[in-house]
Coordinates of C-alpha atoms in Angstrom, one line a residue:
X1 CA -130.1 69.3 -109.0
X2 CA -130.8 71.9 -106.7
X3 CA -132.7 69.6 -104.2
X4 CA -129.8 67.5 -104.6
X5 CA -126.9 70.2 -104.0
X6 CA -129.3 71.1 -100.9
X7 CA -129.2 67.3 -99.4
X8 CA -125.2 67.2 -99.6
X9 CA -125.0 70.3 -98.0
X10 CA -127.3 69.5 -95.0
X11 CA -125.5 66.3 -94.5
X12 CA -121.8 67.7 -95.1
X13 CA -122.2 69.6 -91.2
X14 CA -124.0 66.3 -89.6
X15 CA -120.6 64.3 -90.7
X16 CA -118.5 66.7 -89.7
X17 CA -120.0 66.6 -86.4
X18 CA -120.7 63.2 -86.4
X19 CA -117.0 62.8 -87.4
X20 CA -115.6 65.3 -84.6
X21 CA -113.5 63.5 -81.8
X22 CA -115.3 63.8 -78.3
X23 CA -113.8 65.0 -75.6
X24 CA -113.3 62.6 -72.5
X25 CA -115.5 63.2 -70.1
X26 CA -112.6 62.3 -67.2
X27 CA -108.5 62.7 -67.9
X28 CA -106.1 64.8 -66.1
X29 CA -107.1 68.5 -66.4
X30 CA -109.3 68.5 -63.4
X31 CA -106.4 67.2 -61.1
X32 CA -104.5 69.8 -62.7
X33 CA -107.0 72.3 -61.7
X34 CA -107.2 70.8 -57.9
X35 CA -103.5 70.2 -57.8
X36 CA -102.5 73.6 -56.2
X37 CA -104.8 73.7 -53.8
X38 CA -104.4 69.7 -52.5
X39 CA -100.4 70.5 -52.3
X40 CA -101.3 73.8 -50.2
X41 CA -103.8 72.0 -47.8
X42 CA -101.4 69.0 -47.7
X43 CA -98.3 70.8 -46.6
X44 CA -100.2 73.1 -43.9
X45 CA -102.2 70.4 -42.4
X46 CA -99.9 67.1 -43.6
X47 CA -96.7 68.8 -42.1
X48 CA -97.7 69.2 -38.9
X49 CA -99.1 65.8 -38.3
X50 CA -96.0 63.5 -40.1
X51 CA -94.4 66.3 -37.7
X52 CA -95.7 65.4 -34.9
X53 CA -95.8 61.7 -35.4
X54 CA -92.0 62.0 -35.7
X55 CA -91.3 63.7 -32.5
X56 CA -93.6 61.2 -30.5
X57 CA -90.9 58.4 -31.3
X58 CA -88.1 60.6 -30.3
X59 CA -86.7 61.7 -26.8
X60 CA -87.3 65.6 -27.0
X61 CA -86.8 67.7 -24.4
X62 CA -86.1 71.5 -24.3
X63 CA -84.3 71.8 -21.4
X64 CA -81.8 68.6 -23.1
X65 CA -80.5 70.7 -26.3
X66 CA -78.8 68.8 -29.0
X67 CA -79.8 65.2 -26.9
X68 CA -82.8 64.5 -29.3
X69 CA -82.8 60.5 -30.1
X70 CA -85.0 58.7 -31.7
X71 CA -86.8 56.5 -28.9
X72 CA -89.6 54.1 -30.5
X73 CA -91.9 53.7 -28.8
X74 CA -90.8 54.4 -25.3
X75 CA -92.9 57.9 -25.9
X76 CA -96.3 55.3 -26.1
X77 CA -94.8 53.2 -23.4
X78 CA -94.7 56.0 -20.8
X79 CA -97.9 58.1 -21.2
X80 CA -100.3 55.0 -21.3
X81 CA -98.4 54.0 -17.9
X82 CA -98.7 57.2 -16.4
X83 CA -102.1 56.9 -14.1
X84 CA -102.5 60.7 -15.2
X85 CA -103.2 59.8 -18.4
X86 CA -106.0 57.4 -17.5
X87 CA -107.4 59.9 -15.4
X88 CA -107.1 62.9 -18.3
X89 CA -108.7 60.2 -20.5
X90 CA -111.9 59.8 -18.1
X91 CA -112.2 62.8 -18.0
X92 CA -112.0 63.3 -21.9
X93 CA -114.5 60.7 -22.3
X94 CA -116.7 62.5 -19.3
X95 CA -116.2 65.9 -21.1
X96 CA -117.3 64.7 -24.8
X97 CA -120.1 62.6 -24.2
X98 CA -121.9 65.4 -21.6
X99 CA -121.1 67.7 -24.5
X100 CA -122.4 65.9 -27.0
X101 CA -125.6 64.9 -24.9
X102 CA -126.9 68.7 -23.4
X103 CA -125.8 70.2 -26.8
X104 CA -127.8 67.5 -29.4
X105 CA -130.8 68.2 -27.0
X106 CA -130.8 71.5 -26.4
X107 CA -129.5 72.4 -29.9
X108 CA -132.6 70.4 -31.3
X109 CA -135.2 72.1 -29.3
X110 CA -133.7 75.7 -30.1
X111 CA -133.6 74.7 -33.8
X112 CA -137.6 73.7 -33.2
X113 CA -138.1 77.1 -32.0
X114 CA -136.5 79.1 -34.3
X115 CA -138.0 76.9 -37.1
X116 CA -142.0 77.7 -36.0
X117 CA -143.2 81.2 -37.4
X118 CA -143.5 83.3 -34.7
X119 CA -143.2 87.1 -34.3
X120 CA -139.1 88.3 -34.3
X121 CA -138.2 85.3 -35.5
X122 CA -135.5 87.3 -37.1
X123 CA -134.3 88.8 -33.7
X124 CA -134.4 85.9 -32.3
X125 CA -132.4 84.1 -34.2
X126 CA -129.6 86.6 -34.2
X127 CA -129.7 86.5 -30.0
X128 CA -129.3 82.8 -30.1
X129 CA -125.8 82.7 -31.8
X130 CA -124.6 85.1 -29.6
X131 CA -122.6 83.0 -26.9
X132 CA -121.0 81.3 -30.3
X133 CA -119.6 83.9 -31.6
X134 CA -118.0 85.9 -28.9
X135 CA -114.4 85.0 -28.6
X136 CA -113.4 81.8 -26.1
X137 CA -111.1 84.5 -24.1
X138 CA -114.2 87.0 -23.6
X139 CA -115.9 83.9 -22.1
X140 CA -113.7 83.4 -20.1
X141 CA -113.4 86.5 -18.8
X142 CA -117.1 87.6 -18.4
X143 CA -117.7 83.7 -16.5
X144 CA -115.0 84.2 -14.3
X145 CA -116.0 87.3 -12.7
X146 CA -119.7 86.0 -12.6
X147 CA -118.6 82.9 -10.9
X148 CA -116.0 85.0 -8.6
X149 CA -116.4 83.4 -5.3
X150 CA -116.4 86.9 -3.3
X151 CA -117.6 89.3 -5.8
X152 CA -119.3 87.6 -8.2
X153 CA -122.6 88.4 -9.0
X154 CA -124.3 85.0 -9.2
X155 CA -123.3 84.1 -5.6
X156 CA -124.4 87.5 -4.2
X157 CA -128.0 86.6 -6.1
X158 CA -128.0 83.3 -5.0
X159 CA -127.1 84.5 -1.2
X160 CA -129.7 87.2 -1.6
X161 CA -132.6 84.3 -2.6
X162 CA -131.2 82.4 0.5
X163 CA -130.3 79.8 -1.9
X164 CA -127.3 78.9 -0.3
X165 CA -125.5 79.8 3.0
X166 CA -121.8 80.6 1.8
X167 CA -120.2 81.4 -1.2
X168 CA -119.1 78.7 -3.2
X169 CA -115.9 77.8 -4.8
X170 CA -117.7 77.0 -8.1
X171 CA -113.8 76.6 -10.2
X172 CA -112.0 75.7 -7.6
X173 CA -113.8 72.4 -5.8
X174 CA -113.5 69.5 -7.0
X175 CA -117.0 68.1 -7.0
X176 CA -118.1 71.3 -9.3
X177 CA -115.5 72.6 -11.8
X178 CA -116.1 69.8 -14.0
X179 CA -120.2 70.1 -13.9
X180 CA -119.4 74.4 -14.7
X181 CA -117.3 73.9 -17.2
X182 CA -119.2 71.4 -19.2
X183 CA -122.3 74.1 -18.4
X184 CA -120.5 77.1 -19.9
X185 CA -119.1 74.9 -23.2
X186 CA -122.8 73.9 -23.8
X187 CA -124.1 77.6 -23.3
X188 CA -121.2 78.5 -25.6
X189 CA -121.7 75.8 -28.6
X190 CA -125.3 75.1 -28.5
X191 CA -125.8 77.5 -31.1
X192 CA -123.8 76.5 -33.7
X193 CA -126.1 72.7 -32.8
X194 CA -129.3 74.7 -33.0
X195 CA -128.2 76.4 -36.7
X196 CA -126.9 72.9 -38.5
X197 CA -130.3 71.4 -37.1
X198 CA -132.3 74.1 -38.0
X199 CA -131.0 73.6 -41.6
X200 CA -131.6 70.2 -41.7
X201 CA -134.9 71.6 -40.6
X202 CA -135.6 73.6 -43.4
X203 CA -134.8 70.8 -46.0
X204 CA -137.8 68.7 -44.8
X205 CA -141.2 69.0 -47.5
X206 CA -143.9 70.7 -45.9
X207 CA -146.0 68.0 -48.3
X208 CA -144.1 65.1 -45.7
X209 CA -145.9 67.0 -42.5
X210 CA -149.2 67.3 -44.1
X211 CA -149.0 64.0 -45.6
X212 CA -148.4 62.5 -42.2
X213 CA -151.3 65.5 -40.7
X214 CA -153.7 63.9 -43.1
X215 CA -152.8 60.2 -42.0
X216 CA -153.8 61.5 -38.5
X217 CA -150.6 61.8 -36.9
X218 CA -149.8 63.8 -33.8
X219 CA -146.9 65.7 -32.5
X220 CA -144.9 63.1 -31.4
X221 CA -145.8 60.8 -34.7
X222 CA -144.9 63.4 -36.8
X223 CA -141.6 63.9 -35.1
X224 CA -140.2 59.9 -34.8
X225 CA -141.2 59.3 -38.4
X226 CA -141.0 62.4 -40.3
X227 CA -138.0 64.9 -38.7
X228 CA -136.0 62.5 -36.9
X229 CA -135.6 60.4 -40.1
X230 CA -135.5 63.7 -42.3
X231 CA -132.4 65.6 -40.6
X232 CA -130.4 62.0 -39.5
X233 CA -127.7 63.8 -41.6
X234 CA -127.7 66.9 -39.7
X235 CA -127.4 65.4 -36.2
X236 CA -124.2 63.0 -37.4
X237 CA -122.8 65.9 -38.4
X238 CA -123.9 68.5 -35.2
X239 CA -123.0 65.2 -33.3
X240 CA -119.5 64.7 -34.9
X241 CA -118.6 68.6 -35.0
X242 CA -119.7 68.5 -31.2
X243 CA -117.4 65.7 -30.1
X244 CA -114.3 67.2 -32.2
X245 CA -114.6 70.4 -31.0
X246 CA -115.6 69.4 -27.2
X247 CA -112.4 67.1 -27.1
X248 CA -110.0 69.4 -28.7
X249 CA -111.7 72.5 -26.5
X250 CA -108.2 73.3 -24.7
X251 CA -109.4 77.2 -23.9
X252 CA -112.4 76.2 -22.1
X253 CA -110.6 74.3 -19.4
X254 CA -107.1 75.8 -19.4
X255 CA -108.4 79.3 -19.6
X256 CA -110.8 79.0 -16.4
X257 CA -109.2 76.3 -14.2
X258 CA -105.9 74.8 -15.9
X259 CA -107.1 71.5 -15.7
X260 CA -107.5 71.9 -11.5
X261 CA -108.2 71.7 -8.9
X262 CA -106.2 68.8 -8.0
X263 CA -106.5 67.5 -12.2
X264 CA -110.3 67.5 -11.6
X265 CA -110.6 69.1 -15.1
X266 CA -107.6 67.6 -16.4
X267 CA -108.2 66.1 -20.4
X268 CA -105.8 65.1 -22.7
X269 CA -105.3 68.3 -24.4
X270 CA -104.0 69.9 -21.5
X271 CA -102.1 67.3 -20.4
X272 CA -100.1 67.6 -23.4
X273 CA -99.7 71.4 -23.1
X274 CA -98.4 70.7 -19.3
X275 CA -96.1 67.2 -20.9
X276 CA -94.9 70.2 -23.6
X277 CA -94.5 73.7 -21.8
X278 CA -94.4 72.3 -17.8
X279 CA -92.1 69.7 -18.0
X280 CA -90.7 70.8 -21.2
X281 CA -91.1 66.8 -23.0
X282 CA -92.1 67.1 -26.4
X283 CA -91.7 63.5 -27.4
X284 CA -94.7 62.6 -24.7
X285 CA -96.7 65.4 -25.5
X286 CA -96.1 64.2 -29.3
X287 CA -97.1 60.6 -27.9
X288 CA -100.6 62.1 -26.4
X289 CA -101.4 64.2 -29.2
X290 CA -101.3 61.4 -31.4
X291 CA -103.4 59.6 -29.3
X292 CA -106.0 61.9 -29.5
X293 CA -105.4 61.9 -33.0
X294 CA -106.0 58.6 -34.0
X295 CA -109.0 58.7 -31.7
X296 CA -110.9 61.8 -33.7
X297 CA -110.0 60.4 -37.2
X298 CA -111.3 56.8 -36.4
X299 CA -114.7 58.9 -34.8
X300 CA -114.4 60.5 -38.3
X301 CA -114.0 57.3 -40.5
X302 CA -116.6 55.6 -38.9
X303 CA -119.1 59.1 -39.8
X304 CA -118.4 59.0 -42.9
X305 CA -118.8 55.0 -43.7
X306 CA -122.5 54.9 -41.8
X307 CA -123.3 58.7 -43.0
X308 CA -122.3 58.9 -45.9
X309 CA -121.6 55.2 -47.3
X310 CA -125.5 55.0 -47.0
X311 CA -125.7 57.7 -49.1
X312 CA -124.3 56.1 -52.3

């Protein structure tokens, strides 16, 4: 009897779990949770586009109160005839893809060094991010009076080496404002390069490099077939981040040259500042930025589908 009574109630708790509903592992509660915060990042960063996307059909112009129309696409029709815009676009292409070139390969050998074990590797690191973190307007500042064609210290070095005969004009010729500006961007964003390699860096086995050590391969081995493969991730990313931020980079032109001399430094962005707050036409500078829009989130789409499609 007792063994019995001892049976029924070791088996009454295994049907009452066996008998217990489960839970569904999906259903609604999460999007409940995420709701809040998807509404919030919709509204701050949906408004401003649909916004924006309106105006560029329209015919808005400040100094034109209460004339606002909605214009189709005349907006579209007008910027891609303009022969600025073809020249702003050149030089938006020029901008990114130098960017994205000097900052992949200099970023990649500064994440190399600050990877190896070497003595203040600490301090070193911290001096490298530096020129990323100071502001764009302290740049700007400390660059311009470097590159100051009378008292600037650079020239007066480079006239004291009897590097050069006369003072040059570095901002304000056409043949080198483009050249020192694409310099100063890649001093200023290589570091953020160098720290999303260098944590790609860190992900890599230290069993893959002695693996391919004990299989006899050198440097250069070691590097096409072990960390190239091992951070591809990392330099999508550094090499998406670099092209969105280099295109978008309106303070590092406007604030040194204001797309001069002569629209030698001219890009889209500041185009449409000078379509918005020169000639006072929203619905073109609408028409650009939407441009440039579509342009980043199809670089963006096609990341993500080669990236991170693979991936899955």
């Amino acid at each position: 009897m007792a063994t019995t009574h001892l049976k029924e109630s070791a088996a009454a708790p295994a049907s009452r779990v066996a008998s217990a509903p489960r839970r569904p592992r999906g259903g609604r509660r999460p999007w409940a949770y995420l709701a809040p915060a998807v509404l919030l990042l919709g509204g701050v960063l949906g408004y401003p586009v649909l916004d924006g996307l309106w105006t560029s059909f329209n015919h808005s112009i400040l100094t034109q109160p209460g004339a606002d129309r909605f214009t189709g696409l005349s907006n579209y029709a007008a910027v891609l005839t303009d022969p600025v815009l073809l020249t702003a676009a050149w030089h938006t292409v020029l901008w990114g893809v130098a960017n994205l070139v000097l900052q992949l390969v200099l970023g990649f050998a500064l994440a190399m060094l600050m990877h190896q074990k070497l003595a203040g590797r600490a301090f070193f690191r911290s001096v490298v991010i530096i020129p990323w973190i100071v502001p764009s307007v302290v740049v700007a500042l400390v660059w311009r009076f470097l590159l100051d064609p009378t008292s600037g210290p650079l020239n007066q070095l480079l006239l004291n080496l009897g590097l050069i005969d006369q003072s040059p004009q570095w901002l304000a010729d056409e043949s080198t404002a483009m050249p020192v500006l694409i310099l100063l961007s890649t001093w200023k964003w290589t570091p953020l390069v160098a720290v999303i390699l260098l944590a790609g860096l860190q992900t890599i086995p230290k069993e893959l490099h002695e693996a391919a050590m004990l299989d006899g391969a050198g440097a250069p081995q070691r590097l096409r077939y072990v960390i190239i493969p091992g951070i591809r991730t990392s330099i999508a990313l550094a090499g998406l981040l670099t092209v969105g931020y280099s295109v978008n980079n309106f303070n590092g032109i406007w604030m040194f040259t204001r797309g001069g001399p002569a629209g030698a430094t001219e890009t889209l962005t500041t185009l449409a500042y000078q379509y918005a707050f020169t000639q006072f036409d929203f619905g073109r500078a609408a028409a650009v930025a939407m441009i440039l829009f579509a342009f980043l989130f199809l670089l963006s789409t096609v990341y993500f589908y080669l990236v991170e499609g693979r991936k899955r």
